[in-house]
Amino acid sequence: TKIAHIHVKVSGFVEKVYVDFVGQLVKKGQPVFTLYSPDMVATQEEYLIAKRGERTLGGAPYQEVSQGAQSLLRSARQRLKLWDISDAQIKKLDETGEVSKTMTIYSPITGFVTDRKVFPNVSVTPDMDLYVVSDLSHVWATADIYQYELPFVKVGQTAQLQLSYYPGKIYSGRISYIYPSMDPTTHTAKVRIELSNPNFALKPQMFADVQIKVNYGNKILVPQDAVLNSGNSQTVFVVLEGGNFEPRKVTLGPAVEGNVVILSGLKAGETIVTSGNFLIDSESRMKSATGEMQ
């Protein structure tokens, strides 16, 4: 949304080039190049002729004559404006009465030149994309979000971005869009984060780490190592009185800094096994198999 393509609206030949390399920073209204166009020169001459005609015939007693002269002047002026000749240039033409051989093309925005196809003495046409100027004062960061995290990511949330080569520097942005499809390779969804970039420290194609802070409310948390995941079910071993253990199937929520949210299956305050649960599970399975054999 902040990229400008510079075209001309009339065929001609490039004379002077002021912006001559990719990566150059240009300001809005800065001259980019000058264009010589025979059609533009002819239209300026028509405008001056129409202006003299309007002065001569504008006060004619016959209404058709005066209106025709005024209409011809308006038409010539409108043609110049449609070719992006500015009001200041037309005013100069009115004051001096001299036709300008060349027209100066200006940058429509402030930004960096990311593509350039303009060189001196080269002919150009309206269909040619002569310059591409990108405004990098605001940029987008695209973050990959795992599918189990998607329910907690919303448009409008604040995200923090850090670069490994700028330690300690944190950039804050806002999630502006969540893409509708998943990446088939990583099974992640992409979210767009808009960031202010006043010093142009953030450059396209950089890699960064993104953190999105989510308020989960009050939840039961257990260490991820305490959950025995068989693929089809998730089990936590609850410590009972007398040194006994009870396997308890649980429903898991999102992972949070080495812990996992328990949505159901546990109550607050229950004691669970946080290490050695694999050995306990193996022993319980062995006892079950022995009992079936007996």
PDB file of C-alpha atoms in Angstrom:
ATOM      1  CA  THR A   1       0.000   0.000   0.000  1.00  0.00           C
ATOM      2  CA  LYS A   2       3.026   2.305   0.248  1.00  0.00           C
ATOM      3  CA  ILE A   3       4.627   1.555  -3.130  1.00  0.00           C
ATOM      4  CA  ALA A   4       4.444   4.077  -5.977  1.00  0.00           C
ATOM      5  CA  HIS A   5       4.996   3.309  -9.668  1.00  0.00           C
ATOM      6  CA  ILE A   6       6.120   6.225 -11.817  1.00  0.00           C
ATOM      7  CA  HIS A   7       4.798   6.314 -15.390  1.00  0.00           C
ATOM      8  CA  VAL A   8       4.490   9.011 -18.007  1.00  0.00           C
ATOM      9  CA  LYS A   9       1.184   9.712 -19.723  1.00  0.00           C
ATOM     10  CA  VAL A  10       2.700  10.841 -23.006  1.00  0.00           C
ATOM     11  CA  SER A  11       5.443   9.307 -25.118  1.00  0.00           C
ATOM     12  CA  GLY A  12       8.770  11.106 -25.301  1.00  0.00           C
ATOM     13  CA  PHE A  13      12.507  11.023 -24.715  1.00  0.00           C
ATOM     14  CA  VAL A  14      14.372  11.231 -21.404  1.00  0.00           C
ATOM     15  CA  GLU A  15      16.835  14.117 -21.186  1.00  0.00           C
ATOM     16  CA  LYS A  16      18.170  14.686 -17.645  1.00  0.00           C
ATOM     17  CA  VAL A  17      18.077  11.989 -14.959  1.00  0.00           C
ATOM     18  CA  TYR A  18      18.247  13.153 -11.339  1.00  0.00           C
ATOM     19  CA  VAL A  19      17.630   9.807  -9.610  1.00  0.00           C
ATOM     20  CA  ASP A  20      20.118   7.397 -11.099  1.00  0.00           C
ATOM     21  CA  PHE A  21      20.549   4.359  -8.844  1.00  0.00           C
ATOM     22  CA  VAL A  22      18.466   1.747  -7.068  1.00  0.00           C
ATOM     23  CA  GLY A  23      18.351   2.304  -3.311  1.00  0.00           C
ATOM     24  CA  GLN A  24      18.413   6.097  -3.509  1.00  0.00           C
ATOM     25  CA  LEU A  25      16.187   7.882  -1.002  1.00  0.00           C
ATOM     26  CA  VAL A  26      13.916  10.440  -2.673  1.00  0.00           C
ATOM     27  CA  LYS A  27      11.545  12.966  -1.135  1.00  0.00           C
ATOM     28  CA  LYS A  28       7.987  13.644  -2.213  1.00  0.00           C
ATOM     29  CA  GLY A  29       8.040  16.320  -4.929  1.00  0.00           C
ATOM     30  CA  GLN A  30      11.734  15.781  -5.712  1.00  0.00           C
ATOM     31  CA  PRO A  31      12.621  15.944  -9.447  1.00  0.00           C
ATOM     32  CA  VAL A  32      13.240  12.490 -10.867  1.00  0.00           C
ATOM     33  CA  PHE A  33      13.904  13.139 -14.581  1.00  0.00           C
ATOM     34  CA  THR A  34      12.969  15.491 -17.424  1.00  0.00           C
ATOM     35  CA  LEU A  35      11.007  14.412 -20.492  1.00  0.00           C
ATOM     36  CA  TYR A  36      10.930  15.859 -23.990  1.00  0.00           C
ATOM     37  CA  SER A  37       7.685  15.061 -25.809  1.00  0.00           C
ATOM     38  CA  PRO A  38       6.745  16.468 -29.243  1.00  0.00           C
ATOM     39  CA  ASP A  39       3.057  15.977 -28.365  1.00  0.00           C
ATOM     40  CA  MET A  40       3.449  17.926 -25.146  1.00  0.00           C
ATOM     41  CA  VAL A  41       5.251  20.782 -26.917  1.00  0.00           C
ATOM     42  CA  ALA A  42       2.494  20.896 -29.550  1.00  0.00           C
ATOM     43  CA  THR A  43      -0.203  20.999 -26.852  1.00  0.00           C
ATOM     44  CA  GLN A  44       1.527  23.889 -25.088  1.00  0.00           C
ATOM     45  CA  GLU A  45       1.572  25.785 -28.373  1.00  0.00           C
ATOM     46  CA  GLU A  46      -2.129  25.024 -28.872  1.00  0.00           C
ATOM     47  CA  TYR A  47      -2.773  26.308 -25.349  1.00  0.00           C
ATOM     48  CA  LEU A  48      -0.997  29.593 -26.041  1.00  0.00           C
ATOM     49  CA  ILE A  49      -2.883  30.004 -29.350  1.00  0.00           C
ATOM     50  CA  ALA A  50      -6.176  29.270 -27.544  1.00  0.00           C
ATOM     51  CA  LYS A  51      -5.263  31.775 -24.855  1.00  0.00           C
ATOM     52  CA  ARG A  52      -4.603  34.505 -27.424  1.00  0.00           C
ATOM     53  CA  GLY A  53      -7.849  33.560 -29.179  1.00  0.00           C
ATOM     54  CA  GLU A  54      -9.774  33.778 -25.927  1.00  0.00           C
ATOM     55  CA  ARG A  55      -8.379  37.252 -25.233  1.00  0.00           C
ATOM     56  CA  THR A  56      -9.314  38.363 -28.728  1.00  0.00           C
ATOM     57  CA  LEU A  57     -12.689  36.656 -29.100  1.00  0.00           C
ATOM     58  CA  GLY A  58     -13.786  36.310 -25.468  1.00  0.00           C
ATOM     59  CA  GLY A  59     -15.584  39.622 -25.622  1.00  0.00           C
ATOM     60  CA  ALA A  60     -17.064  39.091 -29.094  1.00  0.00           C
ATOM     61  CA  PRO A  61     -20.721  40.169 -29.469  1.00  0.00           C
ATOM     62  CA  TYR A  62     -21.627  36.755 -30.796  1.00  0.00           C
ATOM     63  CA  GLN A  63     -22.053  34.317 -27.899  1.00  0.00           C
ATOM     64  CA  GLU A  64     -21.149  31.255 -29.968  1.00  0.00           C
ATOM     65  CA  VAL A  65     -17.787  32.774 -30.885  1.00  0.00           C
ATOM     66  CA  SER A  66     -16.860  33.792 -27.313  1.00  0.00           C
ATOM     67  CA  GLN A  67     -17.966  30.461 -25.834  1.00  0.00           C
ATOM     68  CA  GLY A  68     -16.049  28.540 -28.504  1.00  0.00           C
ATOM     69  CA  ALA A  69     -12.834  30.419 -27.679  1.00  0.00           C
ATOM     70  CA  GLN A  70     -13.280  29.779 -23.959  1.00  0.00           C
ATOM     71  CA  SER A  71     -14.072  26.093 -24.548  1.00  0.00           C
ATOM     72  CA  LEU A  72     -10.958  25.669 -26.695  1.00  0.00           C
ATOM     73  CA  LEU A  73      -8.802  27.197 -23.925  1.00  0.00           C
ATOM     74  CA  ARG A  74     -10.339  24.957 -21.248  1.00  0.00           C
ATOM     75  CA  SER A  75      -9.810  21.893 -23.418  1.00  0.00           C
ATOM     76  CA  ALA A  76      -6.127  22.686 -24.019  1.00  0.00           C
ATOM     77  CA  ARG A  77      -5.579  23.382 -20.314  1.00  0.00           C
ATOM     78  CA  GLN A  78      -7.307  20.160 -19.299  1.00  0.00           C
ATOM     79  CA  ARG A  79      -5.154  18.160 -21.712  1.00  0.00           C
ATOM     80  CA  LEU A  80      -2.017  19.586 -20.095  1.00  0.00           C
ATOM     81  CA  LYS A  81      -3.275  18.675 -16.608  1.00  0.00           C
ATOM     82  CA  LEU A  82      -4.169  15.142 -17.713  1.00  0.00           C
ATOM     83  CA  TRP A  83      -0.525  14.752 -18.745  1.00  0.00           C
ATOM     84  CA  ASP A  84       0.476  15.657 -15.152  1.00  0.00           C
ATOM     85  CA  ILE A  85       1.704  19.149 -15.962  1.00  0.00           C
ATOM     86  CA  SER A  86       1.346  20.953 -12.648  1.00  0.00           C
ATOM     87  CA  ASP A  87      -0.596  24.161 -12.014  1.00  0.00           C
ATOM     88  CA  ALA A  88       2.717  25.915 -11.320  1.00  0.00           C
ATOM     89  CA  GLN A  89       4.037  24.907 -14.747  1.00  0.00           C
ATOM     90  CA  ILE A  90       0.827  26.076 -16.452  1.00  0.00           C
ATOM     91  CA  LYS A  91       1.029  29.350 -14.516  1.00  0.00           C
ATOM     92  CA  LYS A  92       4.589  29.822 -15.740  1.00  0.00           C
ATOM     93  CA  LEU A  93       3.390  29.149 -19.292  1.00  0.00           C
ATOM     94  CA  ASP A  94       0.684  31.807 -18.828  1.00  0.00           C
ATOM     95  CA  GLU A  95       3.141  34.368 -17.471  1.00  0.00           C
ATOM     96  CA  THR A  96       6.023  33.862 -19.894  1.00  0.00           C
ATOM     97  CA  GLY A  97       4.147  32.766 -23.011  1.00  0.00           C
ATOM     98  CA  GLU A  98       7.110  30.504 -23.774  1.00  0.00           C
ATOM     99  CA  VAL A  99       6.778  26.807 -24.524  1.00  0.00           C
ATOM    100  CA  SER A 100       8.869  24.519 -22.281  1.00  0.00           C
ATOM    101  CA  LYS A 101      10.775  21.966 -24.271  1.00  0.00           C
ATOM    102  CA  THR A 102      10.851  19.486 -21.407  1.00  0.00           C
ATOM    103  CA  MET A 103       8.563  18.498 -18.559  1.00  0.00           C
ATOM    104  CA  THR A 104       9.949  17.569 -15.138  1.00  0.00           C
ATOM    105  CA  ILE A 105       8.607  14.391 -13.516  1.00  0.00           C
ATOM    106  CA  TYR A 106       8.483  14.420  -9.706  1.00  0.00           C
ATOM    107  CA  SER A 107       8.395  11.649  -7.103  1.00  0.00           C
ATOM    108  CA  PRO A 108       4.851  11.140  -5.773  1.00  0.00           C
ATOM    109  CA  ILE A 109       6.008   9.869  -2.355  1.00  0.00           C
ATOM    110  CA  THR A 110       9.018   9.806  -0.047  1.00  0.00           C
ATOM    111  CA  GLY A 111      10.807   6.470  -0.210  1.00  0.00           C
ATOM    112  CA  PHE A 112      13.582   4.320  -1.605  1.00  0.00           C
ATOM    113  CA  VAL A 113      13.983   3.533  -5.303  1.00  0.00           C
ATOM    114  CA  THR A 114      13.588  -0.228  -5.642  1.00  0.00           C
ATOM    115  CA  ASP A 115      13.512  -0.360  -9.443  1.00  0.00           C
ATOM    116  CA  ARG A 116      14.738   1.974 -12.184  1.00  0.00           C
ATOM    117  CA  LYS A 117      14.425   1.760 -15.963  1.00  0.00           C
ATOM    118  CA  VAL A 118      15.186   5.400 -16.870  1.00  0.00           C
ATOM    119  CA  PHE A 119      18.406   6.397 -18.629  1.00  0.00           C
ATOM    120  CA  PRO A 120      19.360   9.557 -20.560  1.00  0.00           C
ATOM    121  CA  ASN A 121      18.343   9.744 -24.239  1.00  0.00           C
ATOM    122  CA  VAL A 122      16.047   6.721 -23.995  1.00  0.00           C
ATOM    123  CA  SER A 123      12.528   6.824 -25.427  1.00  0.00           C
ATOM    124  CA  VAL A 124       9.707   6.048 -22.987  1.00  0.00           C
ATOM    125  CA  THR A 125       6.018   5.278 -23.404  1.00  0.00           C
ATOM    126  CA  PRO A 126       3.048   5.310 -21.005  1.00  0.00           C
ATOM    127  CA  ASP A 127       3.059   1.519 -20.624  1.00  0.00           C
ATOM    128  CA  MET A 128       6.610   1.459 -19.189  1.00  0.00           C
ATOM    129  CA  ASP A 129       7.125   1.163 -15.417  1.00  0.00           C
ATOM    130  CA  LEU A 130       9.948   3.692 -15.095  1.00  0.00           C
ATOM    131  CA  TYR A 131      10.540   3.819 -11.332  1.00  0.00           C
ATOM    132  CA  VAL A 132       9.260   1.955  -8.307  1.00  0.00           C
ATOM    133  CA  VAL A 133       9.506   3.919  -5.041  1.00  0.00           C
ATOM    134  CA  SER A 134       8.834   2.159  -1.727  1.00  0.00           C
ATOM    135  CA  ASP A 135       7.959   4.024   1.454  1.00  0.00           C
ATOM    136  CA  LEU A 136       9.682   2.051   4.246  1.00  0.00           C
ATOM    137  CA  SER A 137       8.651   4.350   7.093  1.00  0.00           C
ATOM    138  CA  HIS A 138       6.114   1.624   7.938  1.00  0.00           C
ATOM    139  CA  VAL A 139       6.776  -2.044   7.225  1.00  0.00           C
ATOM    140  CA  TRP A 140       5.036  -5.391   7.600  1.00  0.00           C
ATOM    141  CA  ALA A 141       6.441  -8.335   9.520  1.00  0.00           C
ATOM    142  CA  THR A 142       5.023 -11.746   8.679  1.00  0.00           C
ATOM    143  CA  ALA A 143       4.995 -14.141  11.640  1.00  0.00           C
ATOM    144  CA  ASP A 144       4.353 -17.893  11.571  1.00  0.00           C
ATOM    145  CA  ILE A 145       1.815 -19.008  14.185  1.00  0.00           C
ATOM    146  CA  TYR A 146       1.244 -22.674  15.062  1.00  0.00           C
ATOM    147  CA  GLN A 147      -2.288 -23.871  14.502  1.00  0.00           C
ATOM    148  CA  TYR A 148      -2.940 -24.600  18.189  1.00  0.00           C
ATOM    149  CA  GLU A 149      -2.059 -20.960  18.968  1.00  0.00           C
ATOM    150  CA  LEU A 150      -4.414 -19.460  16.382  1.00  0.00           C
ATOM    151  CA  PRO A 151      -7.521 -19.281  18.637  1.00  0.00           C
ATOM    152  CA  PHE A 152      -5.618 -16.874  20.905  1.00  0.00           C
ATOM    153  CA  VAL A 153      -4.371 -14.525  18.163  1.00  0.00           C
ATOM    154  CA  LYS A 154      -6.668 -11.665  17.176  1.00  0.00           C
ATOM    155  CA  VAL A 155      -6.481  -8.687  14.866  1.00  0.00           C
ATOM    156  CA  GLY A 156      -5.526  -5.614  16.855  1.00  0.00           C
ATOM    157  CA  GLN A 157      -3.288  -7.404  19.348  1.00  0.00           C
ATOM    158  CA  THR A 158       0.109  -5.934  20.163  1.00  0.00           C
ATOM    159  CA  ALA A 159       3.196  -7.862  19.093  1.00  0.00           C
ATOM    160  CA  GLN A 160       6.840  -7.334  20.009  1.00  0.00           C
ATOM    161  CA  LEU A 161       9.630  -7.936  17.539  1.00  0.00           C
ATOM    162  CA  GLN A 162      13.325  -8.462  18.305  1.00  0.00           C
ATOM    163  CA  LEU A 163      16.347  -8.828  16.029  1.00  0.00           C
ATOM    164  CA  SER A 164      19.357 -10.897  17.071  1.00  0.00           C
ATOM    165  CA  TYR A 165      21.708  -8.249  15.657  1.00  0.00           C
ATOM    166  CA  TYR A 166      20.087  -5.437  17.708  1.00  0.00           C
ATOM    167  CA  PRO A 167      20.169  -6.991  21.224  1.00  0.00           C
ATOM    168  CA  GLY A 168      17.881  -5.336  23.717  1.00  0.00           C
ATOM    169  CA  LYS A 169      15.976  -3.357  21.083  1.00  0.00           C
ATOM    170  CA  ILE A 170      12.246  -4.098  20.989  1.00  0.00           C
ATOM    171  CA  TYR A 171       9.921  -2.965  18.203  1.00  0.00           C
ATOM    172  CA  SER A 172       6.203  -2.838  18.942  1.00  0.00           C
ATOM    173  CA  GLY A 173       3.578  -3.375  16.292  1.00  0.00           C
ATOM    174  CA  ARG A 174      -0.045  -4.318  15.790  1.00  0.00           C
ATOM    175  CA  ILE A 175      -1.534  -7.400  14.154  1.00  0.00           C
ATOM    176  CA  SER A 176      -3.476  -6.102  11.177  1.00  0.00           C
ATOM    177  CA  TYR A 177      -4.361  -9.285   9.290  1.00  0.00           C
ATOM    178  CA  ILE A 178      -4.471 -13.069   9.729  1.00  0.00           C
ATOM    179  CA  TYR A 179      -3.992 -14.957   6.480  1.00  0.00           C
ATOM    180  CA  PRO A 180      -6.755 -17.468   5.674  1.00  0.00           C
ATOM    181  CA  SER A 181      -4.630 -20.497   4.703  1.00  0.00           C
ATOM    182  CA  MET A 182      -2.063 -22.730   6.376  1.00  0.00           C
ATOM    183  CA  ASP A 183       1.425 -23.522   5.145  1.00  0.00           C
ATOM    184  CA  PRO A 184       1.297 -27.224   4.151  1.00  0.00           C
ATOM    185  CA  THR A 185       4.954 -27.765   5.074  1.00  0.00           C
ATOM    186  CA  THR A 186       5.187 -26.123   8.501  1.00  0.00           C
ATOM    187  CA  HIS A 187       1.461 -26.257   9.392  1.00  0.00           C
ATOM    188  CA  THR A 188       1.606 -22.649  10.485  1.00  0.00           C
ATOM    189  CA  ALA A 189      -0.563 -19.676   9.610  1.00  0.00           C
ATOM    190  CA  LYS A 190       0.878 -16.291   8.776  1.00  0.00           C
ATOM    191  CA  VAL A 191      -0.131 -13.090  10.530  1.00  0.00           C
ATOM    192  CA  ARG A 192       0.782  -9.595   9.387  1.00  0.00           C
ATOM    193  CA  ILE A 193       2.221  -7.152  11.907  1.00  0.00           C
ATOM    194  CA  GLU A 194       2.444  -3.446  11.058  1.00  0.00           C
ATOM    195  CA  LEU A 195       5.479  -1.654  12.488  1.00  0.00           C
ATOM    196  CA  SER A 196       6.732   1.910  12.474  1.00  0.00           C
ATOM    197  CA  ASN A 197      10.236   2.159  10.977  1.00  0.00           C
ATOM    198  CA  PRO A 198      11.360   5.791  11.426  1.00  0.00           C
ATOM    199  CA  ASN A 199      15.132   5.164  11.131  1.00  0.00           C
ATOM    200  CA  PHE A 200      14.817   2.443   8.470  1.00  0.00           C
ATOM    201  CA  ALA A 201      16.517  -0.072  10.782  1.00  0.00           C
ATOM    202  CA  LEU A 202      13.994  -2.725   9.733  1.00  0.00           C
ATOM    203  CA  LYS A 203      14.820  -3.825   6.197  1.00  0.00           C
ATOM    204  CA  PRO A 204      12.869  -6.114   3.858  1.00  0.00           C
ATOM    205  CA  GLN A 205      13.735  -9.840   4.095  1.00  0.00           C
ATOM    206  CA  MET A 206      15.179  -9.615   7.628  1.00  0.00           C
ATOM    207  CA  PHE A 207      14.530 -12.456  10.066  1.00  0.00           C
ATOM    208  CA  ALA A 208      13.197 -11.656  13.518  1.00  0.00           C
ATOM    209  CA  ASP A 209      11.608 -13.217  16.603  1.00  0.00           C
ATOM    210  CA  VAL A 210       8.057 -12.189  17.427  1.00  0.00           C
ATOM    211  CA  GLN A 211       6.308 -12.432  20.776  1.00  0.00           C
ATOM    212  CA  ILE A 212       2.553 -12.010  21.180  1.00  0.00           C
ATOM    213  CA  LYS A 213       1.415 -11.640  24.778  1.00  0.00           C
ATOM    214  CA  VAL A 214      -1.911 -13.375  25.440  1.00  0.00           C
ATOM    215  CA  ASN A 215      -3.990 -13.142  28.605  1.00  0.00           C
ATOM    216  CA  TYR A 216      -5.228 -16.678  29.255  1.00  0.00           C
ATOM    217  CA  GLY A 217      -6.879 -15.749  32.538  1.00  0.00           C
ATOM    218  CA  ASN A 218      -6.660 -18.097  35.573  1.00  0.00           C
ATOM    219  CA  LYS A 219      -5.817 -21.620  34.408  1.00  0.00           C
ATOM    220  CA  ILE A 220      -4.368 -24.822  35.826  1.00  0.00           C
ATOM    221  CA  LEU A 221      -0.779 -25.245  34.648  1.00  0.00           C
ATOM    222  CA  VAL A 222       1.442 -28.337  34.807  1.00  0.00           C
ATOM    223  CA  PRO A 223       4.972 -28.882  33.483  1.00  0.00           C
ATOM    224  CA  GLN A 224       5.002 -30.325  29.991  1.00  0.00           C
ATOM    225  CA  ASP A 225       7.211 -33.185  31.240  1.00  0.00           C
ATOM    226  CA  ALA A 226       4.412 -34.238  33.590  1.00  0.00           C
ATOM    227  CA  VAL A 227       2.130 -35.153  30.675  1.00  0.00           C
ATOM    228  CA  LEU A 228       2.466 -38.582  29.109  1.00  0.00           C
ATOM    229  CA  ASN A 229       1.314 -38.189  25.509  1.00  0.00           C
ATOM    230  CA  SER A 230       0.441 -41.392  23.696  1.00  0.00           C
ATOM    231  CA  GLY A 231      -0.835 -39.597  20.627  1.00  0.00           C
ATOM    232  CA  ASN A 232      -4.468 -40.570  21.121  1.00  0.00           C
ATOM    233  CA  SER A 233      -4.663 -39.481  24.739  1.00  0.00           C
ATOM    234  CA  GLN A 234      -2.777 -37.429  27.318  1.00  0.00           C
ATOM    235  CA  THR A 235      -2.288 -38.732  30.829  1.00  0.00           C
ATOM    236  CA  VAL A 236      -1.128 -37.195  34.123  1.00  0.00           C
ATOM    237  CA  PHE A 237      -0.381 -39.288  37.226  1.00  0.00           C
ATOM    238  CA  VAL A 238      -2.061 -37.969  40.363  1.00  0.00           C
ATOM    239  CA  VAL A 239      -0.447 -38.742  43.741  1.00  0.00           C
ATOM    240  CA  LEU A 240      -2.916 -40.340  46.181  1.00  0.00           C
ATOM    241  CA  GLU A 241      -2.640 -41.100  49.884  1.00  0.00           C
ATOM    242  CA  GLY A 242      -0.474 -44.035  50.830  1.00  0.00           C
ATOM    243  CA  GLY A 243       1.974 -43.528  47.994  1.00  0.00           C
ATOM    244  CA  ASN A 244      -0.422 -44.688  45.274  1.00  0.00           C
ATOM    245  CA  PHE A 245      -0.747 -43.099  41.842  1.00  0.00           C
ATOM    246  CA  GLU A 246      -3.823 -42.655  39.694  1.00  0.00           C
ATOM    247  CA  PRO A 247      -3.536 -42.188  35.922  1.00  0.00           C
ATOM    248  CA  ARG A 248      -5.816 -39.334  34.891  1.00  0.00           C
ATOM    249  CA  LYS A 249      -6.717 -38.466  31.316  1.00  0.00           C
ATOM    250  CA  VAL A 250      -6.573 -34.739  30.726  1.00  0.00           C
ATOM    251  CA  THR A 251      -7.428 -32.275  27.979  1.00  0.00           C
ATOM    252  CA  LEU A 252      -4.582 -29.955  27.089  1.00  0.00           C
ATOM    253  CA  GLY A 253      -4.656 -26.293  26.200  1.00  0.00           C
ATOM    254  CA  PRO A 254      -1.856 -24.071  24.914  1.00  0.00           C
ATOM    255  CA  ALA A 255       1.777 -24.405  25.963  1.00  0.00           C
ATOM    256  CA  VAL A 256       3.108 -21.515  28.054  1.00  0.00           C
ATOM    257  CA  GLU A 257       6.852 -21.224  28.788  1.00  0.00           C
ATOM    258  CA  GLY A 258       7.543 -24.919  29.449  1.00  0.00           C
ATOM    259  CA  ASN A 259       4.139 -25.533  30.989  1.00  0.00           C
ATOM    260  CA  VAL A 260       0.848 -26.584  29.497  1.00  0.00           C
ATOM    261  CA  VAL A 261      -2.691 -25.481  30.332  1.00  0.00           C
ATOM    262  CA  ILE A 262      -5.038 -28.221  31.594  1.00  0.00           C
ATOM    263  CA  LEU A 263      -8.560 -27.632  30.356  1.00  0.00           C
ATOM    264  CA  SER A 264     -10.126 -30.661  32.108  1.00  0.00           C
ATOM    265  CA  GLY A 265      -9.106 -33.711  34.150  1.00  0.00           C
ATOM    266  CA  LEU A 266      -7.376 -32.013  37.079  1.00  0.00           C
ATOM    267  CA  LYS A 267      -8.436 -29.842  39.995  1.00  0.00           C
ATOM    268  CA  ALA A 268      -6.435 -27.019  41.494  1.00  0.00           C
ATOM    269  CA  GLY A 269      -4.312 -28.224  44.430  1.00  0.00           C
ATOM    270  CA  GLU A 270      -3.947 -31.863  43.364  1.00  0.00           C
ATOM    271  CA  THR A 271      -0.430 -33.276  43.521  1.00  0.00           C
ATOM    272  CA  ILE A 272       0.948 -34.849  40.370  1.00  0.00           C
ATOM    273  CA  VAL A 273       4.108 -36.632  39.270  1.00  0.00           C
ATOM    274  CA  THR A 274       6.388 -34.201  37.446  1.00  0.00           C
ATOM    275  CA  SER A 275       9.219 -36.667  36.713  1.00  0.00           C
ATOM    276  CA  GLY A 276       9.420 -40.427  36.396  1.00  0.00           C
ATOM    277  CA  ASN A 277       5.926 -40.669  34.949  1.00  0.00           C
ATOM    278  CA  PHE A 278       7.214 -42.886  32.156  1.00  0.00           C
ATOM    279  CA  LEU A 279       8.509 -45.426  34.696  1.00  0.00           C
ATOM    280  CA  ILE A 280       5.210 -45.335  36.601  1.00  0.00           C
ATOM    281  CA  ASP A 281       3.271 -45.864  33.384  1.00  0.00           C
ATOM    282  CA  SER A 282       5.534 -48.763  32.372  1.00  0.00           C
ATOM    283  CA  GLU A 283       5.100 -50.434  35.787  1.00  0.00           C
ATOM    284  CA  SER A 284       1.315 -50.035  35.687  1.00  0.00           C
ATOM    285  CA  ARG A 285       1.149 -51.560  32.226  1.00  0.00           C
ATOM    286  CA  MET A 286       3.332 -54.486  33.365  1.00  0.00           C
ATOM    287  CA  LYS A 287       1.090 -55.142  36.372  1.00  0.00           C
ATOM    288  CA  SER A 288      -1.970 -55.018  34.130  1.00  0.00           C
ATOM    289  CA  ALA A 289      -0.444 -57.507  31.679  1.00  0.00           C
ATOM    290  CA  THR A 290       0.571 -59.842  34.540  1.00  0.00           C
ATOM    291  CA  GLY A 291      -2.908 -59.749  35.988  1.00  0.00           C
ATOM    292  CA  GLU A 292      -4.442 -60.688  32.644  1.00  0.00           C
ATOM    293  CA  MET A 293      -2.049 -63.636  32.326  1.00  0.00           C
ATOM    294  CA  GLN A 294      -3.027 -64.909  35.816  1.00  0.00           C
TER     295      GLN A 294
END
